[in-house]
Each structure stands twice: as C-alpha cells, then as structure tokens.
PDB file of C-alpha atoms in Angstrom:
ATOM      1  CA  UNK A   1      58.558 157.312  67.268  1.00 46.00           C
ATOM      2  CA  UNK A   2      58.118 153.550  66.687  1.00 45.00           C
ATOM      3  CA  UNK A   3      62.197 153.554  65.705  1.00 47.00           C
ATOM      4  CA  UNK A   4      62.992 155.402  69.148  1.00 48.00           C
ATOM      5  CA  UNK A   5      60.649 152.684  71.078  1.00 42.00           C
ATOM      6  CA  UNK A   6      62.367 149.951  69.755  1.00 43.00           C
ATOM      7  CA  UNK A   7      66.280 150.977  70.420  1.00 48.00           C
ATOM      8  CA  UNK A   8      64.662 152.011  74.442  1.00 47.00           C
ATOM      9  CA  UNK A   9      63.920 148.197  74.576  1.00 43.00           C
ATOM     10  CA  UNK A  10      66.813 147.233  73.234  1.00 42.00           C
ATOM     11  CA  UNK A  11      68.981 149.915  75.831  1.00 47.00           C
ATOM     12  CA  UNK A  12      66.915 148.011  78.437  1.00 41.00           C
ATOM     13  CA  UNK A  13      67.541 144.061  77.127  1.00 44.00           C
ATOM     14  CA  UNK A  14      71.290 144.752  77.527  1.00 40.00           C
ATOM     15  CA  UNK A  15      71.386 146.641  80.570  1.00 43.00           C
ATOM     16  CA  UNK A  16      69.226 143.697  82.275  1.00 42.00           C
ATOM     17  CA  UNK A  17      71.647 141.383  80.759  1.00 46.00           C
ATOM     18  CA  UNK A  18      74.779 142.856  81.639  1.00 43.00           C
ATOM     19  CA  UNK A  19      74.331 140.993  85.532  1.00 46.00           C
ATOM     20  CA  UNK A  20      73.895 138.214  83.860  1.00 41.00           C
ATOM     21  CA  UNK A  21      76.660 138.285  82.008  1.00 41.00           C
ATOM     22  CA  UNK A  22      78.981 138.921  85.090  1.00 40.00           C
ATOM     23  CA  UNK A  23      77.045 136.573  87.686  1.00 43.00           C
ATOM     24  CA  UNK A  24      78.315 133.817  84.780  1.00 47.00           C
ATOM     25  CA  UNK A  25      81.742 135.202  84.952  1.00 47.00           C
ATOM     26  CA  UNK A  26      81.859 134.551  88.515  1.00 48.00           C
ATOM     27  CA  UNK A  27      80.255 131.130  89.353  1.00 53.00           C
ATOM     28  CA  UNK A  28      83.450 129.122  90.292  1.00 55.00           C
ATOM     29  CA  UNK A  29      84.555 126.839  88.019  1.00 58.00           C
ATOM     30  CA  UNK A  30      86.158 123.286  88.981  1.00 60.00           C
ATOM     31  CA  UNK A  31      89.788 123.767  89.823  1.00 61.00           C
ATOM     32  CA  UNK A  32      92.373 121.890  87.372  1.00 66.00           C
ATOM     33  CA  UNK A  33      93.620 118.920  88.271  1.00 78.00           C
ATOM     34  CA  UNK A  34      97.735 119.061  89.818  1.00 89.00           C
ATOM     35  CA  UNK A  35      99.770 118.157  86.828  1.00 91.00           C
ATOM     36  CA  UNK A  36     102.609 114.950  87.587  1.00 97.00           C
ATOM     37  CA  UNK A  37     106.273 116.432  87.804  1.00 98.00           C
ATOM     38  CA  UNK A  38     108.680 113.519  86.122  1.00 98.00           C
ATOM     39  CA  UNK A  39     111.152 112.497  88.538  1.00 98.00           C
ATOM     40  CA  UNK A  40     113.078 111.091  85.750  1.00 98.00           C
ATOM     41  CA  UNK A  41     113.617 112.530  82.689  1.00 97.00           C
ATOM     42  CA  UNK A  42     113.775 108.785  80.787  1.00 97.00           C
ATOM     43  CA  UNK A  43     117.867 110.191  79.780  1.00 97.00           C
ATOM     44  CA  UNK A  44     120.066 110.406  82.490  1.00 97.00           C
ATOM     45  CA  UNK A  45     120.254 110.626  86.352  1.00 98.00           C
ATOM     46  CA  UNK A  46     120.645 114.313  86.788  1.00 97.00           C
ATOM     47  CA  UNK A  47     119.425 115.230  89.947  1.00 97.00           C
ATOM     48  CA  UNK A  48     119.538 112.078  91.598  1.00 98.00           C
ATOM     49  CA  UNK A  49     122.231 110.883  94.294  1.00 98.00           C
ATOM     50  CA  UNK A  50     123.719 107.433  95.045  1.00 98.00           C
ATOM     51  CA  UNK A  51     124.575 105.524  97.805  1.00 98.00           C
ATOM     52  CA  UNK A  52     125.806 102.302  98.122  1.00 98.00           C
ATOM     53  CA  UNK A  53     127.287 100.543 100.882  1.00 98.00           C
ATOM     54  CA  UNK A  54     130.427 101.012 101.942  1.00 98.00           C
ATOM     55  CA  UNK A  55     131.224 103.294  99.211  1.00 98.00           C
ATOM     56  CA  UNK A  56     131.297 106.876  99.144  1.00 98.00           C
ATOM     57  CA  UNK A  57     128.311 109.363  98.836  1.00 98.00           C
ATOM     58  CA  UNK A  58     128.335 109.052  94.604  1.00 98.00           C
ATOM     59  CA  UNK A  59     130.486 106.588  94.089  1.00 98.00           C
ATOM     60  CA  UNK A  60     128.421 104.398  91.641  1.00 98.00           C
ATOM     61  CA  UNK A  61     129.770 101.474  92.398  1.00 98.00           C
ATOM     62  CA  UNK A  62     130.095  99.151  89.232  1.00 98.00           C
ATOM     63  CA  UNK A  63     128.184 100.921  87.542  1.00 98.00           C
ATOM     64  CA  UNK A  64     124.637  99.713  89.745  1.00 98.00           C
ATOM     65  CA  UNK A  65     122.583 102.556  88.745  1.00 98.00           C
ATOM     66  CA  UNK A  66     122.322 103.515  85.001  1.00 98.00           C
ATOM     67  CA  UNK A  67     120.419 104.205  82.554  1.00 98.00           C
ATOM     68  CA  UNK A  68     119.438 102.980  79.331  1.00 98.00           C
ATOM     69  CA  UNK A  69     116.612 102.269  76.694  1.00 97.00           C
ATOM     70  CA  UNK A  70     114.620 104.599  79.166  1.00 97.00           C
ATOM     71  CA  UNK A  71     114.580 102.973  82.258  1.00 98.00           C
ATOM     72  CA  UNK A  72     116.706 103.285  85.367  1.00 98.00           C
ATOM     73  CA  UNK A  73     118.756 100.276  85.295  1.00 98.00           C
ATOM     74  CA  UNK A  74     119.669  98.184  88.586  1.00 98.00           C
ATOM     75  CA  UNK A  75     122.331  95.855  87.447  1.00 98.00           C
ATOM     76  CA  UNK A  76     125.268  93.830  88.737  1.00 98.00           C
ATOM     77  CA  UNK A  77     127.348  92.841  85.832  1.00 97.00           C
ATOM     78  CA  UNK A  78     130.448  94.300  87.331  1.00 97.00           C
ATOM     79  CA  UNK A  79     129.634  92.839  91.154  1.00 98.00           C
ATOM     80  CA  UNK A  80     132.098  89.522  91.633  1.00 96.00           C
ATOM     81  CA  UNK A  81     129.994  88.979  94.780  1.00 97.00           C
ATOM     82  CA  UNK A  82     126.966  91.100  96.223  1.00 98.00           C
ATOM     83  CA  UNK A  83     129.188  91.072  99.618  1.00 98.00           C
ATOM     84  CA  UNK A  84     125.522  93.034 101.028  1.00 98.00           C
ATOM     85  CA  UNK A  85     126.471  96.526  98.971  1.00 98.00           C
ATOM     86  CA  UNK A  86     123.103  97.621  99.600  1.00 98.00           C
ATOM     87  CA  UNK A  87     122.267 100.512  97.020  1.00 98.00           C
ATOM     88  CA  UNK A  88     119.887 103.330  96.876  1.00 98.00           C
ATOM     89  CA  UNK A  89     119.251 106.224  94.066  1.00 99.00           C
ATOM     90  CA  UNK A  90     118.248 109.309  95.722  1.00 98.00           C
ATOM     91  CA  UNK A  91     116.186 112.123  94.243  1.00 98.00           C
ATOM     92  CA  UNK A  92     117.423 115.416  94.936  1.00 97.00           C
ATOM     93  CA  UNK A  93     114.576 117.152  96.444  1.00 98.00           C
ATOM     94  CA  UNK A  94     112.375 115.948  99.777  1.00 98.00           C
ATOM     95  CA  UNK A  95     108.664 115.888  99.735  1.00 98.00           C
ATOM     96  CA  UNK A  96     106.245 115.774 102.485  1.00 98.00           C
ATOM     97  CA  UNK A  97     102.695 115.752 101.149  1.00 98.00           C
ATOM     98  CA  UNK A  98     102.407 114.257  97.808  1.00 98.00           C
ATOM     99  CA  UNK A  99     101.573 111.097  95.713  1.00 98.00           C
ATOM    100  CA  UNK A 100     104.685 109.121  93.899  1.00 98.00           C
ATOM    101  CA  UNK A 101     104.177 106.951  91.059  1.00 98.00           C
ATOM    102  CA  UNK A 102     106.661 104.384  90.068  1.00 98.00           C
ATOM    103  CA  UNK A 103     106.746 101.677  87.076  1.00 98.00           C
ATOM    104  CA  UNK A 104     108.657  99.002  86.934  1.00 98.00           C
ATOM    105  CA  UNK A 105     109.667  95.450  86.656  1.00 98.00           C
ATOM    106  CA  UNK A 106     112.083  92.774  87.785  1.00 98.00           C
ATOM    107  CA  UNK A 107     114.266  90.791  85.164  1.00 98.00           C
ATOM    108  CA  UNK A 108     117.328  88.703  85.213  1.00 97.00           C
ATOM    109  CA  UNK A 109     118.879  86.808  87.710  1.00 97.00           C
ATOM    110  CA  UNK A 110     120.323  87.657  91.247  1.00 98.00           C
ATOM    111  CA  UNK A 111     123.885  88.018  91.582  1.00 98.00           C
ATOM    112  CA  UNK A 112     125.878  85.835  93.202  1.00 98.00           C
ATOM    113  CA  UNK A 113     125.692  86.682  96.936  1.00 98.00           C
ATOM    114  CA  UNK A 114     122.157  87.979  97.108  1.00 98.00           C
ATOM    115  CA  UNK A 115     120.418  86.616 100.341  1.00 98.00           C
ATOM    116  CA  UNK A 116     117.108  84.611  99.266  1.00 97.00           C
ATOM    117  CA  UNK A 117     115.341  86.960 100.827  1.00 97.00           C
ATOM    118  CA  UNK A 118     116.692  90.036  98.033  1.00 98.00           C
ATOM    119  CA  UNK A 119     115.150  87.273  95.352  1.00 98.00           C
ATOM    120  CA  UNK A 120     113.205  89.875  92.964  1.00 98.00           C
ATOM    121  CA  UNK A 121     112.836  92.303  95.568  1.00 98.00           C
ATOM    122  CA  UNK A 122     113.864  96.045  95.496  1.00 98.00           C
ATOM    123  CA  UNK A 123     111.558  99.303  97.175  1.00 98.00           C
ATOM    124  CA  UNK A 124     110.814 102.878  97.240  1.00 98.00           C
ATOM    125  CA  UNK A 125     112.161 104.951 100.122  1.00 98.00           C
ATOM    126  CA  UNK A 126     109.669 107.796 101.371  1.00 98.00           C
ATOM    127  CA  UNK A 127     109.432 110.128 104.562  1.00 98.00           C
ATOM    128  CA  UNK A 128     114.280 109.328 104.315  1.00 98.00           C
ATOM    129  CA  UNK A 129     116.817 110.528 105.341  1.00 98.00           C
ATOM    130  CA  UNK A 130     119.266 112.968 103.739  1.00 98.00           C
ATOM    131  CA  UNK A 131     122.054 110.611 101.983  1.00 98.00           C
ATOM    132  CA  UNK A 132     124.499 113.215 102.948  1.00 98.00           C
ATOM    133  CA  UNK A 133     123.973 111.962 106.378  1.00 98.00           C
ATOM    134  CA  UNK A 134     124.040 107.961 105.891  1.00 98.00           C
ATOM    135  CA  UNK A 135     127.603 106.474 107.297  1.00 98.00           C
ATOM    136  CA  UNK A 136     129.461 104.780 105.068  1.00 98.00           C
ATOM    137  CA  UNK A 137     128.926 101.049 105.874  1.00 98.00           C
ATOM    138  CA  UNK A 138     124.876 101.817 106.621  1.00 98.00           C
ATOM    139  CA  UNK A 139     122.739  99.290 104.491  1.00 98.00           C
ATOM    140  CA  UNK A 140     119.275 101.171 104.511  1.00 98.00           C
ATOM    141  CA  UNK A 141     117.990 105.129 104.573  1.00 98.00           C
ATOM    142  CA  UNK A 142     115.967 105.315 108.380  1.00 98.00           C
ATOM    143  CA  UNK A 143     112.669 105.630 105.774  1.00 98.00           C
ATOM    144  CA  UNK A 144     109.768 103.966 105.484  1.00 98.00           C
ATOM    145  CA  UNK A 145     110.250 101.267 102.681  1.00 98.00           C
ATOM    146  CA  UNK A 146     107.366 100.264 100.029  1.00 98.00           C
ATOM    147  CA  UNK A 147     108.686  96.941  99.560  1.00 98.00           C
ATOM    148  CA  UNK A 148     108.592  95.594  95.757  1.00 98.00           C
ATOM    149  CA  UNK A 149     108.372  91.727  95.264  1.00 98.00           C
ATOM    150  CA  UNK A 150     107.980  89.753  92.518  1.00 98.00           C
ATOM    151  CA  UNK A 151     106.495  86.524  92.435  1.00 97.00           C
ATOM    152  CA  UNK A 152     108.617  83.520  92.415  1.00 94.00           C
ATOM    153  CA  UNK A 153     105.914  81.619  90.580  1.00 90.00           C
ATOM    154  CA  UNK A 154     105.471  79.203  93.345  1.00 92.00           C
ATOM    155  CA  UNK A 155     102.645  80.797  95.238  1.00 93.00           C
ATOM    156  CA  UNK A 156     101.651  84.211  96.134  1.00 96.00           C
ATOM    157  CA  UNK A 157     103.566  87.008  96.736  1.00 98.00           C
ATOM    158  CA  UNK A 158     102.581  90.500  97.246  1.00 98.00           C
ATOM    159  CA  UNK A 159     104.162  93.773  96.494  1.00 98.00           C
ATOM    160  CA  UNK A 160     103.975  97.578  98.145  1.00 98.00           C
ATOM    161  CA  UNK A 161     104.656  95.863 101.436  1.00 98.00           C
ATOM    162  CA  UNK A 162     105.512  98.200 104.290  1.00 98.00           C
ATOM    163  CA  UNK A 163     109.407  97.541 105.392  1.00 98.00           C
ATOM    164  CA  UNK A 164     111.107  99.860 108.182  1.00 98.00           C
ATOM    165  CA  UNK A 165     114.681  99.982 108.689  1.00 98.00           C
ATOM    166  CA  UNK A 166     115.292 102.434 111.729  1.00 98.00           C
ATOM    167  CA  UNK A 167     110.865 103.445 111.860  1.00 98.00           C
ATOM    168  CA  UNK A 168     108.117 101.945 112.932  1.00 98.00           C
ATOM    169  CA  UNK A 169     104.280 103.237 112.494  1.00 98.00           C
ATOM    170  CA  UNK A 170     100.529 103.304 113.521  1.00 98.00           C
ATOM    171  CA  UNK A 171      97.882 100.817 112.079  1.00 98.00           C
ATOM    172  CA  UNK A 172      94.157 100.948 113.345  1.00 96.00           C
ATOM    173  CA  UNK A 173      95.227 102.583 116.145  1.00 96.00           C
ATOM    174  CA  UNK A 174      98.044 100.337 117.167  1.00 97.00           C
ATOM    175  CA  UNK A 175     101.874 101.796 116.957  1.00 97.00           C
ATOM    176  CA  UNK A 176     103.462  98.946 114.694  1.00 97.00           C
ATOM    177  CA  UNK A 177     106.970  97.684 115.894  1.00 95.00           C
ATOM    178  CA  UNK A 178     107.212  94.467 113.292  1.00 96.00           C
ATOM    179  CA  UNK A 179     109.842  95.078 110.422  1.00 96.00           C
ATOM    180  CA  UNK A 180     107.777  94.418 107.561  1.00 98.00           C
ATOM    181  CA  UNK A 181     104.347  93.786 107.028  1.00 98.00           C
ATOM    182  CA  UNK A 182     102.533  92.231 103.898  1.00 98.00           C
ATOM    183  CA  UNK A 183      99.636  94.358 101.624  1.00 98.00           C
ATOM    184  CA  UNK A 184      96.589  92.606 100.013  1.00 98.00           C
ATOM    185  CA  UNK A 185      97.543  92.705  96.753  1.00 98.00           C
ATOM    186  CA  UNK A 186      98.059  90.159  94.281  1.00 97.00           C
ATOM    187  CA  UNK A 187     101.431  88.083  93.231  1.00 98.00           C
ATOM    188  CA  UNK A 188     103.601  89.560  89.842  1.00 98.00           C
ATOM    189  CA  UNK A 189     105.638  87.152  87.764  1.00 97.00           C
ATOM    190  CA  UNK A 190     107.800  87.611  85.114  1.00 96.00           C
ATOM    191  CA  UNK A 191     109.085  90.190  83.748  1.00 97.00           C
ATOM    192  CA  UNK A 192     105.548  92.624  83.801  1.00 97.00           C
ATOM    193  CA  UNK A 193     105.488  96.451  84.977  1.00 98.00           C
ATOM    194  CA  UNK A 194     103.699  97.065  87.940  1.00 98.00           C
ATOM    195  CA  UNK A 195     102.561 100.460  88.581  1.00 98.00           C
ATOM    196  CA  UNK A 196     102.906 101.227  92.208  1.00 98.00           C
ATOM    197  CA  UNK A 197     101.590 104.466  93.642  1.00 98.00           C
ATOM    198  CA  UNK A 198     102.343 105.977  97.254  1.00 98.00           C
ATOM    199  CA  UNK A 199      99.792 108.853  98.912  1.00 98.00           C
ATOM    200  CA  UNK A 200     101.740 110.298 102.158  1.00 98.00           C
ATOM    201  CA  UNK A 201     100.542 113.180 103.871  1.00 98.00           C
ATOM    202  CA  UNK A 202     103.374 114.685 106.046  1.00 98.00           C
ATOM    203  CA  UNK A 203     102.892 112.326 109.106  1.00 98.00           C
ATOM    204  CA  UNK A 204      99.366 111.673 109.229  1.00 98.00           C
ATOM    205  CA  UNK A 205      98.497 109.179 107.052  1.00 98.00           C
ATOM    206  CA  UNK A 206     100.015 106.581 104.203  1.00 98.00           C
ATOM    207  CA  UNK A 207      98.543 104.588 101.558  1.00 98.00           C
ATOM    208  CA  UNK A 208      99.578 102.461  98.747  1.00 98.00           C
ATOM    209  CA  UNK A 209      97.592 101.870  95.705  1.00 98.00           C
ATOM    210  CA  UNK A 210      99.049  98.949  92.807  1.00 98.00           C
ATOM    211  CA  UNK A 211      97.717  99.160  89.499  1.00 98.00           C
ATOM    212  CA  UNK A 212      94.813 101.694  90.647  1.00 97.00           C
ATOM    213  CA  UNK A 213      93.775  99.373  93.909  1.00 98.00           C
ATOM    214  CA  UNK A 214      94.405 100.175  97.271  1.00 98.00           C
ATOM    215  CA  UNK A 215      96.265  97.950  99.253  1.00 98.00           C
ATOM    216  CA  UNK A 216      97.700  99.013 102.254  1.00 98.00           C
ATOM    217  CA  UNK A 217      97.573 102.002 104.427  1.00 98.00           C
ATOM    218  CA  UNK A 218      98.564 103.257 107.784  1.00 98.00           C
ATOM    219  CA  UNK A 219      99.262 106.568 110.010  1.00 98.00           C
ATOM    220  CA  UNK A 220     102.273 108.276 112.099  1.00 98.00           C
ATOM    221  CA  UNK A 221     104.833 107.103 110.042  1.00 98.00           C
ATOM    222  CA  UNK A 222     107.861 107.979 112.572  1.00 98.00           C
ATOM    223  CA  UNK A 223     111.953 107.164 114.181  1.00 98.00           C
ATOM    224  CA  UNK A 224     112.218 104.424 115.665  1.00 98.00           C
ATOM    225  CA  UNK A 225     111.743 105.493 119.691  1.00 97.00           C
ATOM    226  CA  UNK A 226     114.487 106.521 122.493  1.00 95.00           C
ATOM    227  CA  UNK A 227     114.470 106.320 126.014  1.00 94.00           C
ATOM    228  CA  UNK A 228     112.009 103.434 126.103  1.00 91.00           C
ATOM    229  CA  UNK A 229     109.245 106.000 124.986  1.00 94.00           C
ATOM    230  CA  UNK A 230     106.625 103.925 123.093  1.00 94.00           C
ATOM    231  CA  UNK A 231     106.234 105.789 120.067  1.00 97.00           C
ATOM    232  CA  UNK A 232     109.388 107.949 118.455  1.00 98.00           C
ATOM    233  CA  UNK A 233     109.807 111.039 116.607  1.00 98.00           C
ATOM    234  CA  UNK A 234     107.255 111.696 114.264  1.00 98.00           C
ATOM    235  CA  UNK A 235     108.422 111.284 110.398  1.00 98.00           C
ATOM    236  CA  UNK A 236     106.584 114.499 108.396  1.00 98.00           C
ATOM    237  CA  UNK A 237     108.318 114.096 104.903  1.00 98.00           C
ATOM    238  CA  UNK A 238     111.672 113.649 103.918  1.00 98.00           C
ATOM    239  CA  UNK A 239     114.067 112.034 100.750  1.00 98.00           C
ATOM    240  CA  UNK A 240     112.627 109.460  98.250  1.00 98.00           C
ATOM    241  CA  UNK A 241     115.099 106.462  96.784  1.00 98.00           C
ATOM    242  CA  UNK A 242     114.893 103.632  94.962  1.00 99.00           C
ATOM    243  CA  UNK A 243     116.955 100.327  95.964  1.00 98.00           C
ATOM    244  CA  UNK A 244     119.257  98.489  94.302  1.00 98.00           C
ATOM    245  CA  UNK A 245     119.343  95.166  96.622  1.00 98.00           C
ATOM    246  CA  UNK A 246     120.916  92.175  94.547  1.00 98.00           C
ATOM    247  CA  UNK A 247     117.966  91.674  92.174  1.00 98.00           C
ATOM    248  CA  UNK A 248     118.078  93.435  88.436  1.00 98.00           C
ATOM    249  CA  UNK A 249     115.258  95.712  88.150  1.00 98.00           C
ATOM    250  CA  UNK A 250     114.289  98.757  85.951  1.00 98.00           C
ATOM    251  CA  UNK A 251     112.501 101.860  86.460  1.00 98.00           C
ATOM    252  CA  UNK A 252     110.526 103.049  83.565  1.00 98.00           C
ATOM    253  CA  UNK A 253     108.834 105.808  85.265  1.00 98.00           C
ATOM    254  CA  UNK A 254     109.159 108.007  88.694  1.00 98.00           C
ATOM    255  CA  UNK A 255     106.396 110.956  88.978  1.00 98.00           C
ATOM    256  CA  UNK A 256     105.091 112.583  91.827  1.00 98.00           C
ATOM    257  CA  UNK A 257     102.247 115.413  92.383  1.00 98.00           C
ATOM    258  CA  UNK A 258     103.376 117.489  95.213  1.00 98.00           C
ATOM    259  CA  UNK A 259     100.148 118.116  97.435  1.00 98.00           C
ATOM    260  CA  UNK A 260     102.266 120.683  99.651  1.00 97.00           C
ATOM    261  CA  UNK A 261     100.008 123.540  98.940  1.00 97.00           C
ATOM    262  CA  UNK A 262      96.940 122.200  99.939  1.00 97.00           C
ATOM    263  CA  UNK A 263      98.376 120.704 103.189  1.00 97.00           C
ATOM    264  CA  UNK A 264      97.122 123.469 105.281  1.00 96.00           C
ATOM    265  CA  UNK A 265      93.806 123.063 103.726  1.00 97.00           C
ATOM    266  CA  UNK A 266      92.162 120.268 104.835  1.00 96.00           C
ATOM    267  CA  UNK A 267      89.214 120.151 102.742  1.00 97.00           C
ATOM    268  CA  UNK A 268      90.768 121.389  99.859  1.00 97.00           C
ATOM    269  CA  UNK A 269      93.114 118.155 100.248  1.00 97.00           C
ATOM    270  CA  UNK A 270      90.357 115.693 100.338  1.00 97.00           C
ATOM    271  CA  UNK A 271      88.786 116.959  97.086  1.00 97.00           C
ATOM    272  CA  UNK A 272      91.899 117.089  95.248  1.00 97.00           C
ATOM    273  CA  UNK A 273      92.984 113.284  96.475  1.00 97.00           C
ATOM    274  CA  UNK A 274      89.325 112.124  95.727  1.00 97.00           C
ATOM    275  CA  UNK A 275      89.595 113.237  92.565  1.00 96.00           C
ATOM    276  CA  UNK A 276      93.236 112.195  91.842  1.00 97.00           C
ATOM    277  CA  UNK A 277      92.181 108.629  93.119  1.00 96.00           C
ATOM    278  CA  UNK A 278      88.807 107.865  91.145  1.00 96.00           C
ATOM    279  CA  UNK A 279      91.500 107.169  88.232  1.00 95.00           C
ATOM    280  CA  UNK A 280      92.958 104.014  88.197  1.00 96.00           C
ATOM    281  CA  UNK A 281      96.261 104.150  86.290  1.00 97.00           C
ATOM    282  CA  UNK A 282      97.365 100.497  85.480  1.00 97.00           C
ATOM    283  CA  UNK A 283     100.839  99.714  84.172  1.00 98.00           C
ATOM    284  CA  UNK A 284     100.994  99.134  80.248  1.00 96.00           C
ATOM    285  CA  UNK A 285     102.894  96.169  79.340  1.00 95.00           C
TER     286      UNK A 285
END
C-alpha cells in the first residue's frame, strides 16, 4: 500500500512538471548576433572590379590595386605621373541596409602628380553606381564618399568625412548641396590603422563611427537633382569601392553585416543596431 502511495506521488510530480518543462522550452531566447561576411579574403581580389580612369573596366592599370602581406595595396610604383587616373576597387555585390567595416592606413609618399588636396587621402564608396556603367574618362562613382584623411602632422585633420561626387544629402533637416563636409573626429598620423565603420539604411539614414565613436551622420542620401527640383532621386543602396587617389594606402580588412532582412522590420532593426553598436571595435596597431 505504502509502495503504491509513493509511485501515485511520484506519477503526479512529473505530470505537474511536464508544463514546466515546456513553458521553459518556449520562453524566447535572445536572438544571435549577425555574423561579419569578409569582403576580402586577405589573398587575392576575387570578386572585386576595377576602374581607373581612362582605362578600361579591369584594366589594372600599373598594377594600382594588389595585394600583398594581407592587405589591399594602393600603389603607384609603375605611374610616371598621376595625370588624375582616379582609381576605384569595386566589390562585386551591392548592399542597401548594412554596416561596412574597413581598416586601414596611409604610408609612403604621393606620386608625382597628385593634387595637394589627394595628400594621404583615399575613401569608401557606398549607396554607387554599377562600374559597368562609369564612362571611360569619369574620375568618381555618383556615390556617397566616406572620405579618409590622414593627418599631415601640422594640425588637425579629420577622417570619415562625407564627399559627394554626382549626390548630395539631408542633415538636420536641411538637403545638403556642399561637396564635402568635415566629421568630429580626431586627426591620424603616421602610418596607424584606423578602423572606420559605415551604418546605411537603404535611404533613410547614414552614420559613421571611427574607432567605435560616432562621428558623423545624416539622412536621404540621393542623385544629384534635375530639372531644378530641389532634392534628386533618392539613393536606397547600391556598389561599395575603395579609392585609389594618388596617395599609397592599404586595406587590411573590408567586412560588412548585411541588415537586409530586418529592413522591413523596424523594430527588429533598432535592436539589432543597438546591440551591434554598444561594441566599440578599435583598430589594433
């Protein structure tokens, strides 16, 4: 009797538990965080296009764009005179929502022809144009640049600058017709990385971060306007290049998160940038 009593209570302790047990199951759980996709592989250039001024759609001319030691290489050693043969390095894919993170660092001298204002400078292209549609003597993507500087250790110079050959943009409510327009952060000599990061959302809203802070941001990234219209067509995603612009420079790393999914989710979106942002990822040196 007493041995029958005792396996009833026990029938009853798991059957009562068993809810439990699945109510735990089901309590959401946080969602992962979106893993970065390497642009660059740190080997080669497969998958990315060039273009450099009047040249043909990849035609590396002398060599600009190489790699080596791991980096992306922007060099000139085979340039007799820059002769303005802007360059860019295209990736092969467009984005619209996502956040881009690039390393790098300026090095060397400019070659012989550079304008001063090309002195340690070079950029990241977002929201571009297809290469495949560039003319063959065009200097610049229609894009919106993030402009890299490096200081010229004579007073301060920032970097992730906004820059817009053939675009123009929205800032506190204004639409934004100047060419290029300086960020808050600090000045970069020598030969350090700099980590710079880039948040767009389709055509809403840009912001760049350096070394973890932001510095800039800004909404309606779009063409420049026709028809004396005010504000032009709006820009919702497009290619992503890196310059080559008379200044050496290397690329150690180029990594995005795509964000697409959650573009259609707007709250969803928030929580996934907040929590991508509250880490500040600084460039090693």
């Amino acid at each position: 009797m007493k041995q029958n009593f005792i396996s009833s209570m026990i029938r009853v302790a798991i059957t009562l538990s068993l809810p439990l047990v699945f109510l735990g199951c089901s309590v959401k759980q946080p969602s992962p965080s979106p893993k970065w996709e390497q642009l660059f592989d740190g080997k080669d250039l497969n998958g990315w296009d060039v273009k450099i001024r009047k040249h043909d759609l990849n035609d590396n001319f002398g060599n600009t764009f190489s790699v080596k030691d791991g980096n992306i290489q922007v060099r000139y050693d085979k340039y007799t005179d820059f002769d303005e043969q802007y360059g860019h390095l295209f990736y092969k894919k467009p984005y619209s929502y996502y956040l881009i993170g690039v390393e790098y660092r300026f090095t060397g001298d400019q070659v012989k022809g550079g304008p001063g204002w090309a002195y340690r400078n070079s950029g990241i292209m977002i929201h571009g144009q297809d290469p495949k549609t560039m003319k063959k003597d065009q200097d610049f993507p229609n894009s919106i640049e993030v402009q890299l500087l490096g200081g010229a250790g004579n007073g301060e110079r920032s970097t992730a600058n906004l820059c817009t050959p053939g675009t123009q943009f929205v800032k506190d409510g204004k639409v934004i017709k100047t060419h290029c327009i300086e960020s808050n952060s600090k000045t970069f000599n020598g030969e350090q990385w700099v980590r710079v990061e880039v948040l767009a959302l389709g055509d809403s809203l840009i912001v760049h971060y350096v070394n973890g802070e932001e510095v800039l941001r800004y909404n309606r990234p779009q063409l420049d306007p026709v028809g004396g219209a005010a504000e032009g067509q709006l820009l919702t995603g497009g290619s992503i290049s890196l310059q080559s612009e008379s200044h050496p420079v290397d690329f150690r790393k180029v990594e995005i998160i795509n964000l697409e999914k959650y573009a259609k989710n707007p709250a969803k979106l928030q929580e996934v940038v907040q929590k991508l942002m509250a880490e500040k990822r600084v460039a090693k040196q």
